Coordinates of C-alpha atoms in Angstrom, one line a residue:
X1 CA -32.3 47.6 6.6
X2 CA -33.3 47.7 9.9
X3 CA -36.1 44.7 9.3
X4 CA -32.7 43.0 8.6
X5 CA -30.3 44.2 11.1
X6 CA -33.2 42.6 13.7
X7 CA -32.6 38.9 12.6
X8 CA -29.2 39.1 12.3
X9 CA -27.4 38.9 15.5
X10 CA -23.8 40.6 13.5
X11 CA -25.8 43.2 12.0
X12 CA -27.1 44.5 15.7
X13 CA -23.7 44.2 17.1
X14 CA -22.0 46.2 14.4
X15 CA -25.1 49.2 14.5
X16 CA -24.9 49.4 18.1
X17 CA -21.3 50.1 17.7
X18 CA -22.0 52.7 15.2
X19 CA -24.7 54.6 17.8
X20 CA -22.1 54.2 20.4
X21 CA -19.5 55.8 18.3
X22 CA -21.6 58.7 17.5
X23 CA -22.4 58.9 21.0
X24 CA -19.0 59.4 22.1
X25 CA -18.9 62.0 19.1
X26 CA -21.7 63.8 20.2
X27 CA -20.4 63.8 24.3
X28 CA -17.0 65.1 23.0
X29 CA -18.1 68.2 21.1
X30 CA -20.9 68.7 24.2
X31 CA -18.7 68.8 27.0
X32 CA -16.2 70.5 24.5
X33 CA -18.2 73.4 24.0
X34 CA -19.5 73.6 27.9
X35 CA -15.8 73.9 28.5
X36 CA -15.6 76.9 26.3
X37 CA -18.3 78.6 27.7
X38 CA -17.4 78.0 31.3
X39 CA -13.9 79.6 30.6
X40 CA -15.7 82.6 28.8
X41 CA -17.4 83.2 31.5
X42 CA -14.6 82.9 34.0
X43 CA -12.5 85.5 31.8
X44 CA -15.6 87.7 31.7
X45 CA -15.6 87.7 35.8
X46 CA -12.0 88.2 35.5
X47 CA -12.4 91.3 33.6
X48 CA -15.1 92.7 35.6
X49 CA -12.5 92.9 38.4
X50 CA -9.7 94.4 36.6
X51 CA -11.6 97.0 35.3
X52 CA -13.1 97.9 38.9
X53 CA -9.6 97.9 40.4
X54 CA -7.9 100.0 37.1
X55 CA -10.7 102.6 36.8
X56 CA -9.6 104.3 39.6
X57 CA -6.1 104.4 38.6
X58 CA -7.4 105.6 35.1
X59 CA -9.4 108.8 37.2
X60 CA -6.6 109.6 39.6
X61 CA -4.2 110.1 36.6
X62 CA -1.7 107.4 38.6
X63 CA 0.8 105.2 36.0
X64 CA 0.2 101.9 35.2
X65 CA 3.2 99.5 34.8
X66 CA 3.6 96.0 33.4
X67 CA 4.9 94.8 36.9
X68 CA 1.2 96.2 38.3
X69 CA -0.1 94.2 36.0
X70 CA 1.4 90.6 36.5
X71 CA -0.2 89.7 39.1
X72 CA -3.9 90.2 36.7
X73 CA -2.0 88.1 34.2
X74 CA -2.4 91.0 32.0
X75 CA 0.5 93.1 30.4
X76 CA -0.2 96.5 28.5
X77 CA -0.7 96.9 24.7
X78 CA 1.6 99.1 22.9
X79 CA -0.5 99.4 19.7
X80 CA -3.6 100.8 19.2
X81 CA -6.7 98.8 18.7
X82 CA -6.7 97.3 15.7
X83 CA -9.2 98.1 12.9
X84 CA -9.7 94.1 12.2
X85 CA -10.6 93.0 15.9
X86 CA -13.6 91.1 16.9
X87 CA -15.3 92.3 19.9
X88 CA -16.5 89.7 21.9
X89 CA -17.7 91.7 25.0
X90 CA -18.6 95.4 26.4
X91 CA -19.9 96.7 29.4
X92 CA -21.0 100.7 30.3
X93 CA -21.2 103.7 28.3
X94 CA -19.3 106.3 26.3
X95 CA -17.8 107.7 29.6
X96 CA -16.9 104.4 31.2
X97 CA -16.2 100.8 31.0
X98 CA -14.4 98.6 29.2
X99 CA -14.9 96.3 26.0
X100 CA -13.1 92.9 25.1
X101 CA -11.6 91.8 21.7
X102 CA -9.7 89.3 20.0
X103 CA -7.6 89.6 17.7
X104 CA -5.9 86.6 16.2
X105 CA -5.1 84.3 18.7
X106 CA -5.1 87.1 21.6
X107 CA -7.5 88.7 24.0
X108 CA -7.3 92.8 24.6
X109 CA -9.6 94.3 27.4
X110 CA -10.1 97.9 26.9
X111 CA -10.6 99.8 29.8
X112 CA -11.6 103.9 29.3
X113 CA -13.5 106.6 30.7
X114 CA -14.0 110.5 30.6
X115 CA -10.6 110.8 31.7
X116 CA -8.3 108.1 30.7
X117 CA -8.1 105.0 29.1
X118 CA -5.7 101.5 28.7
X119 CA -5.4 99.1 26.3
X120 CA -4.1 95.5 28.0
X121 CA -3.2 92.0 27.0
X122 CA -4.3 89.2 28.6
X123 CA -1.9 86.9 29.0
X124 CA -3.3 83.9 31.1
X125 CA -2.6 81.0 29.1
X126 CA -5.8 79.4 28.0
X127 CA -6.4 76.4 30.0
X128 CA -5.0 73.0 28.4
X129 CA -7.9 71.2 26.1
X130 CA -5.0 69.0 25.1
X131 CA -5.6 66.1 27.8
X132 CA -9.1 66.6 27.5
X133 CA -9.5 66.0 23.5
X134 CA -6.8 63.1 23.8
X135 CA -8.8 61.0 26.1
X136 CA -11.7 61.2 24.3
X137 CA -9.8 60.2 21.0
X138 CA -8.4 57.3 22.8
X139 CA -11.4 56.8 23.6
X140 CA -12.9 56.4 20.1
X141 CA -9.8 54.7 18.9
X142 CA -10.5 51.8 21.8
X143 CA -13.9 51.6 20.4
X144 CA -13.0 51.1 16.7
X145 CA -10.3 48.3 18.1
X146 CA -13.0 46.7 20.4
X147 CA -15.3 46.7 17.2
X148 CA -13.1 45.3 15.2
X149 CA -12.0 42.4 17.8
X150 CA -15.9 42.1 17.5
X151 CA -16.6 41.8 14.0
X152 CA -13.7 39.3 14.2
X153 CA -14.9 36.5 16.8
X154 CA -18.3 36.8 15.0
X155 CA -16.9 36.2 11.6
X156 CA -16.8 32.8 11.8
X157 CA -20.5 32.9 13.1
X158 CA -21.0 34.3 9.8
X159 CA -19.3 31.8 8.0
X160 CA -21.0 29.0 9.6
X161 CA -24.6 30.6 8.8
X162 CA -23.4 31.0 5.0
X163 CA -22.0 27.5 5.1
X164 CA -25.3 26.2 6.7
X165 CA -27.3 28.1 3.6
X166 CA -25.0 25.9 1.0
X167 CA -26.0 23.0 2.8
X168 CA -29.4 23.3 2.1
X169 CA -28.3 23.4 -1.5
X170 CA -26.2 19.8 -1.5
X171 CA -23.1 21.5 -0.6
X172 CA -21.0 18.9 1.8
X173 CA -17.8 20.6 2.3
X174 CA -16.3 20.4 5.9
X175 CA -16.4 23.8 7.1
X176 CA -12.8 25.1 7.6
X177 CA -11.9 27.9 10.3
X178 CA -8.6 28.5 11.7
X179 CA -9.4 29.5 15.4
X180 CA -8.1 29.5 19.0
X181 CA -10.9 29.5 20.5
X182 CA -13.0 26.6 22.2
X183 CA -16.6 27.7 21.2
X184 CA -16.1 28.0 17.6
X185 CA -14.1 25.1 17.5
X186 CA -16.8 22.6 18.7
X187 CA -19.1 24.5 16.5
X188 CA -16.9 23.6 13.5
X189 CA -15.8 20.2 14.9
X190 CA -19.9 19.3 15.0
X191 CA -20.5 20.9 11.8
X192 CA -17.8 18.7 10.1
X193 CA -19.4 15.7 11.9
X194 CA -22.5 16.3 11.1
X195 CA -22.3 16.4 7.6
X196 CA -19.8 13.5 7.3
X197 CA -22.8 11.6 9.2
X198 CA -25.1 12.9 6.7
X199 CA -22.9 11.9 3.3
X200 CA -22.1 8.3 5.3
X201 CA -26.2 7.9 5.6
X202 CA -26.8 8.7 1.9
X203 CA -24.1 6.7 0.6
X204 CA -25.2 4.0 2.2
X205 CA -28.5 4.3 1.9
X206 CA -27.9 4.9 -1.8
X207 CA -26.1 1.9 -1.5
X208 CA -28.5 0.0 0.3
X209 CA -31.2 0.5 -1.8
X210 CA -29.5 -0.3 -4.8
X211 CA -28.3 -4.0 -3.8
X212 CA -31.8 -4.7 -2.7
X213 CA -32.9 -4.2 -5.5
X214 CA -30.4 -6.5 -7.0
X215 CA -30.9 -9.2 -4.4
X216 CA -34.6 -9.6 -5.0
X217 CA -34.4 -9.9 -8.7
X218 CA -32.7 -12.8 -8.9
X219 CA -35.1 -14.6 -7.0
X220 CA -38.0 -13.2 -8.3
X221 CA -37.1 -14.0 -12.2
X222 CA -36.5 -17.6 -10.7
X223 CA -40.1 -17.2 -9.5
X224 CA -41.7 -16.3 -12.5
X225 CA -39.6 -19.5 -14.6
X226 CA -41.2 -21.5 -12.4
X227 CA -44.7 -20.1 -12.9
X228 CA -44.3 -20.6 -16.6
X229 CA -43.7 -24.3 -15.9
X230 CA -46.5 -26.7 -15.2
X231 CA -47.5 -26.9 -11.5
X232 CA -46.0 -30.2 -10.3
X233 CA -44.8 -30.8 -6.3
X234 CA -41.2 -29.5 -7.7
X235 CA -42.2 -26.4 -8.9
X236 CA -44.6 -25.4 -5.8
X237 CA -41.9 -26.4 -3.5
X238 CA -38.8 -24.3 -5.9
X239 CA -41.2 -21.5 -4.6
X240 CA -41.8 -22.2 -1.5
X241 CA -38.2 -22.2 -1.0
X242 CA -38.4 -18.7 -3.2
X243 CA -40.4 -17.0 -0.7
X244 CA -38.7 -18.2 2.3
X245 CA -35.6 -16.5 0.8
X246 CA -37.1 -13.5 -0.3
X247 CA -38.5 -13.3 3.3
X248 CA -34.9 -14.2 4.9
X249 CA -33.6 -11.2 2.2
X250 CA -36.1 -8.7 3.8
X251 CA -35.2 -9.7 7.5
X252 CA -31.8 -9.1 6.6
X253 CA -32.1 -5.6 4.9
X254 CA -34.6 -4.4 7.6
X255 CA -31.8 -5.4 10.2
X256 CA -29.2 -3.8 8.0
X257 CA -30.7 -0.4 7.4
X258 CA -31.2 0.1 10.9
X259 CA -27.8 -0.4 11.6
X260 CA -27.3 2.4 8.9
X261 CA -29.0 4.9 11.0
X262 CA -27.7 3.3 14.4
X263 CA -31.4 3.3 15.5
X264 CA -31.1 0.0 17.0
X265 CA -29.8 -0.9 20.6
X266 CA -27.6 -3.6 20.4
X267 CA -27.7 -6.5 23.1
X268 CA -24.0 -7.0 24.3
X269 CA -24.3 -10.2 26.2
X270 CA -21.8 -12.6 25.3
X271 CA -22.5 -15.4 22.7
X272 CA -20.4 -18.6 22.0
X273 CA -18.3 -18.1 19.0
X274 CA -18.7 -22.1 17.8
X275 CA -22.6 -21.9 17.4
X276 CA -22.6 -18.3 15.6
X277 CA -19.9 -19.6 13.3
X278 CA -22.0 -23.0 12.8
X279 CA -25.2 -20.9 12.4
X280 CA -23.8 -18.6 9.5
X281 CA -22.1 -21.7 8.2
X282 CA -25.8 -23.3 7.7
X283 CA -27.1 -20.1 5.8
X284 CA -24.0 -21.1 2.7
X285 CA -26.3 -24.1 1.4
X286 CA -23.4 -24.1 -1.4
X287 CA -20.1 -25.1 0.0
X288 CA -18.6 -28.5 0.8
X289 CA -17.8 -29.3 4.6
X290 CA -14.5 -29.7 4.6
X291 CA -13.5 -26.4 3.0
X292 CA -14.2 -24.6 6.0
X293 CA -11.3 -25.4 8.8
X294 CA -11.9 -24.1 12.1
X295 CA -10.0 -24.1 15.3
X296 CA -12.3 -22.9 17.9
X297 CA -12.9 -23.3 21.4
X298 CA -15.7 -24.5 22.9
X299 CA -15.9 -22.0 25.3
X300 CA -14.7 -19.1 23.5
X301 CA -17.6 -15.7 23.7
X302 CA -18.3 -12.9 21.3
X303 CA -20.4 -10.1 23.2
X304 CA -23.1 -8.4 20.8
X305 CA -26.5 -8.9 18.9
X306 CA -26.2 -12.6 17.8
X307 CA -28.1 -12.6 14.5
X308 CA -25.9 -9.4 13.5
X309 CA -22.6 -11.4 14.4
X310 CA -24.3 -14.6 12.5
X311 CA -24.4 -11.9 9.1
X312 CA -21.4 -10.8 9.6
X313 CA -19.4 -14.3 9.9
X314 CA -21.7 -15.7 6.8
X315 CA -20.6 -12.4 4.3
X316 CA -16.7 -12.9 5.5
X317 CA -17.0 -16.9 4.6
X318 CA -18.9 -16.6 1.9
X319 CA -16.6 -13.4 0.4
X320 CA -13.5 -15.7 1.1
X321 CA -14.5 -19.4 -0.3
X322 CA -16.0 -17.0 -3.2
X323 CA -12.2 -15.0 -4.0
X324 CA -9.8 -18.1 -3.2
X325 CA -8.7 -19.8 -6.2
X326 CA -8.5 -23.0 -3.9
X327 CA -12.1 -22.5 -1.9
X328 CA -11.1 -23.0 1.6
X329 CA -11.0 -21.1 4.6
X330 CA -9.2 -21.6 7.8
X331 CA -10.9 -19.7 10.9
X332 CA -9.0 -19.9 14.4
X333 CA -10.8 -18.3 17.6
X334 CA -9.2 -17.5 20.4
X335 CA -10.6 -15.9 24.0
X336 CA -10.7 -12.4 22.6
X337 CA -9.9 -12.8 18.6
X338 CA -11.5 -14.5 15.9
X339 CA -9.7 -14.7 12.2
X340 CA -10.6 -15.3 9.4
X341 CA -7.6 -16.7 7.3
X342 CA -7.5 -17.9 3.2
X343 CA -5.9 -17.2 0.2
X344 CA -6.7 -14.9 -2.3
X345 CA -6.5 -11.3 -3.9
X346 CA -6.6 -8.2 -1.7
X347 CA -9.4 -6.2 -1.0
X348 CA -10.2 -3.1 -2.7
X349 CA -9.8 -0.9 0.3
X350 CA -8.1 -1.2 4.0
X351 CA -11.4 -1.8 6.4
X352 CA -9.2 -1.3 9.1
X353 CA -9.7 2.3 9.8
X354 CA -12.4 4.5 9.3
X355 CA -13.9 4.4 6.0
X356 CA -17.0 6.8 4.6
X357 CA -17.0 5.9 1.1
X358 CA -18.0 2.6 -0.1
X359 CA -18.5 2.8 -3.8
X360 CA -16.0 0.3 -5.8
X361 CA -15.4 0.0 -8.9
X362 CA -17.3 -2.8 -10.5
X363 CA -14.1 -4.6 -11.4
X364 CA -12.6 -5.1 -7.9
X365 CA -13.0 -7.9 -5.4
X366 CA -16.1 -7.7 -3.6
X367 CA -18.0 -6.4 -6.5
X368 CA -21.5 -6.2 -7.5
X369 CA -23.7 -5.0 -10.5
X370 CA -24.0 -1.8 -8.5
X371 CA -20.1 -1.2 -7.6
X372 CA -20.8 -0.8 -4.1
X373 CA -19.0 -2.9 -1.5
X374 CA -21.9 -4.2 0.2
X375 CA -20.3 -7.3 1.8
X376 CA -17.2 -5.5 3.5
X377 CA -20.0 -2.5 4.3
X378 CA -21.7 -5.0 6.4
X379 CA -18.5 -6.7 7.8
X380 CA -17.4 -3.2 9.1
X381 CA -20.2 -2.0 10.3
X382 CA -21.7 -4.6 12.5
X383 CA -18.2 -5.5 14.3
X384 CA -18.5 -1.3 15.0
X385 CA -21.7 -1.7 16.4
X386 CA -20.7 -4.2 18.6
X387 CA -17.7 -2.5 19.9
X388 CA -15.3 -4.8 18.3
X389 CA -12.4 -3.3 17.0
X390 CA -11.3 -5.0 12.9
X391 CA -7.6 -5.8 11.6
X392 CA -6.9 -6.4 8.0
X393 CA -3.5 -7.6 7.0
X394 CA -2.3 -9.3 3.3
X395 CA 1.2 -10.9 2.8
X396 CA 2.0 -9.7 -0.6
X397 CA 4.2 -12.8 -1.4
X398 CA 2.2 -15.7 0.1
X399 CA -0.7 -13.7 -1.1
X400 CA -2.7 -14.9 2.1
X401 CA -5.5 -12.3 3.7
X402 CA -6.2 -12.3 7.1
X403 CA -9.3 -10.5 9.1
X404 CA -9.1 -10.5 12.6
X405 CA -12.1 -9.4 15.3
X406 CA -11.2 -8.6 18.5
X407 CA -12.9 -6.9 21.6

């Protein structure tokens, strides 16, 4: 036990508590029983002098009377000495001294000699033990309190170090504790964070790794058709045109899976909106001109990484000719906005706020053969990176969709 009470921080608190406890036990019944004995022997002096100062009124035959007696705190005994007495004391001989009992909860000094004898009662009230035991009980009662105000701040210690051992196990839960304090609330608050970042990454990793696979296979089976064909100048230049792709696919996903770990510092000088939107315009080899209307100033900027801004632009045209049933798009640019405006269905989820789970279902807008939304995933996440802020609006009965950008 004590192997384990030395790596545990809650263990070593609650034993030291338990040693200071007995401490206090052990100091109570010390200076308890030194306080007995120092009043014995206080009584015993006392005794020593009424017995000098009786003795010779015992030889001299002279009466003794209770008011003699007061002022020793004494008083006589009417009754003889009892046969059931304890005798705690005696001093002298057969001729003369003088013995002390107790009997019950009183003292009797017995003073005789050769010619007389008395039987007193002491009468001095025993000194008070009363304040005495109470403080040390207070005492022991503050510790058990303090201990338990203890064991209570670290208890959420102890939940995070459990919660930290399920973690290891897959367990992403967000660690709930209801507390007032500062401390454990930032440890919670980064807990909670931390594991939010840590599903996010494998989601989208997951994600990630899935549609690249599916990317590259349609590509590649185009490939191998071609291989099957006799080589001609169309074929060799069908894959020339493969590789370039699969090499432009690559880029892409090498640019996107650092921007899943946020690994990559992003340049935030300003760009001009027309050539990034003529730029990720080029990359759509499948659209005709004139379905793309845009109303865009010349010398309207974006600020971020260029080529991320260029993917992002290419996935929200691309998505949009792809979803409206009349193929156009109508994208209007102003100093600090850009939208993106056609008509169409709604998207699966709201991009406008925060959103950690990506997986769709293969049937909704934006779908692919893994049901992940890789398109809007890339849409959100660069304009984050960039420190642009997104706005996602649908009018139900015109059923037009509108994504905005702006800084």
């Amino acid at each position: 036990m004590w192997n384990k009470a030395r790596h545990s921080v809650v263990m070593q608190i609650g034993l030291l508590f338990v040693v200071s406890f007995i401490f206090i036990v052990l100091l109570w019944l010390f200076f308890n029983n030194l306080q007995k004995t120092e009043e014995q022997k206080n009584n015993i002096n006392r005794y020593f002098n009424i017995a000098r100062i009786i003795q010779p009124l015992l030889m001299q035959a002279i009466p003794i009377y209770d008011e003699d007696l007061s002022v020793f705190d004494m008083k006589l005994y009417a009754k003889t000495i009892p046969k059931n007495y304890k005798q705690v004391f005696k001093k002298g001989n057969t001729m003369r001294g003088f013995e002390v009992f107790e009997l019950d909860d009183k003292r009797l000094l017995y003073i005789y000699n050769h010619i007389d004898e008395v039987l007193l009662e002491d009468i001095k009230e025993t000194s008070s033990r009363y304040i005495f035991h109470i403080l040390f009980l207070i005492l022991l009662i503050f510790q058990a309190l303090l201990y338990i105000s203890v064991q209570k701040l670290l208890r959420p210690l102890s939940l995070i170090r459990n919660k930290l051992k399920t973690l290891q196990d897959g367990d992403s839960t967000p660690l709930e504790i209801d507390t007032s304090y500062d401390e454990i609330s930032q440890m919670v608050l980064s807990y909670n964070k931390a594991v939010q970042k840590i599903r996010y990454m494998l989601n989208t990793r997951e994600m990630l790794n899935k549609i690249f696979m599916h990317e590259l296979k349609m590509p590649i089976a185009k490939g191998m058709f071609y291989l099957k064909a006799e080589p001609s100048w169309h074929t060799q230049d069908k894959l020339k045109k493969i590789l370039i792709l699969l090499n432009q696919e690559l880029d892409k996903f090498a640019q996107l899976e650092s921007l899943i770990s946020y690994d990559e510092k992003i340049d935030h000088s300003p760009n001009k909106t027309i050539e990034i939107l003529h730029e990720a315009i080029a990359k759509i080899d499948t659209i005709p001109k004139n379905s793309i209307q845009i109303n865009c100033s010349k010398t309207a900027t974006i600020k971020g990484d260029r080529q991320l801004w260029v993917i992002c632009f290419k996935n929200i045209i691309e998505n949009s000719l792809r979803y409206s049933p009349n193929n156009s798009i109508d994208i209007n640019s102003t100093k600090d906005q850009i939208s993106f405006i056609n008509i169409g269905e709604p998207l699966p989820i709201d991009i406008s706020g925060d959103v950690t789970n990506w997986k769709l279902t293969k049937y909704q807008r934006n779908k692919s053969s893994t049901g992940y939304g890789f398109g809007l995933f890339i849409i959100k996440t660069i304009t984050t990176i960039n420190r642009y802020k997104l706005d996602y609006s649908y009018d139900k009965q015109k059923r037009v969709l509108e994504i905005a950008i702006f800084g």
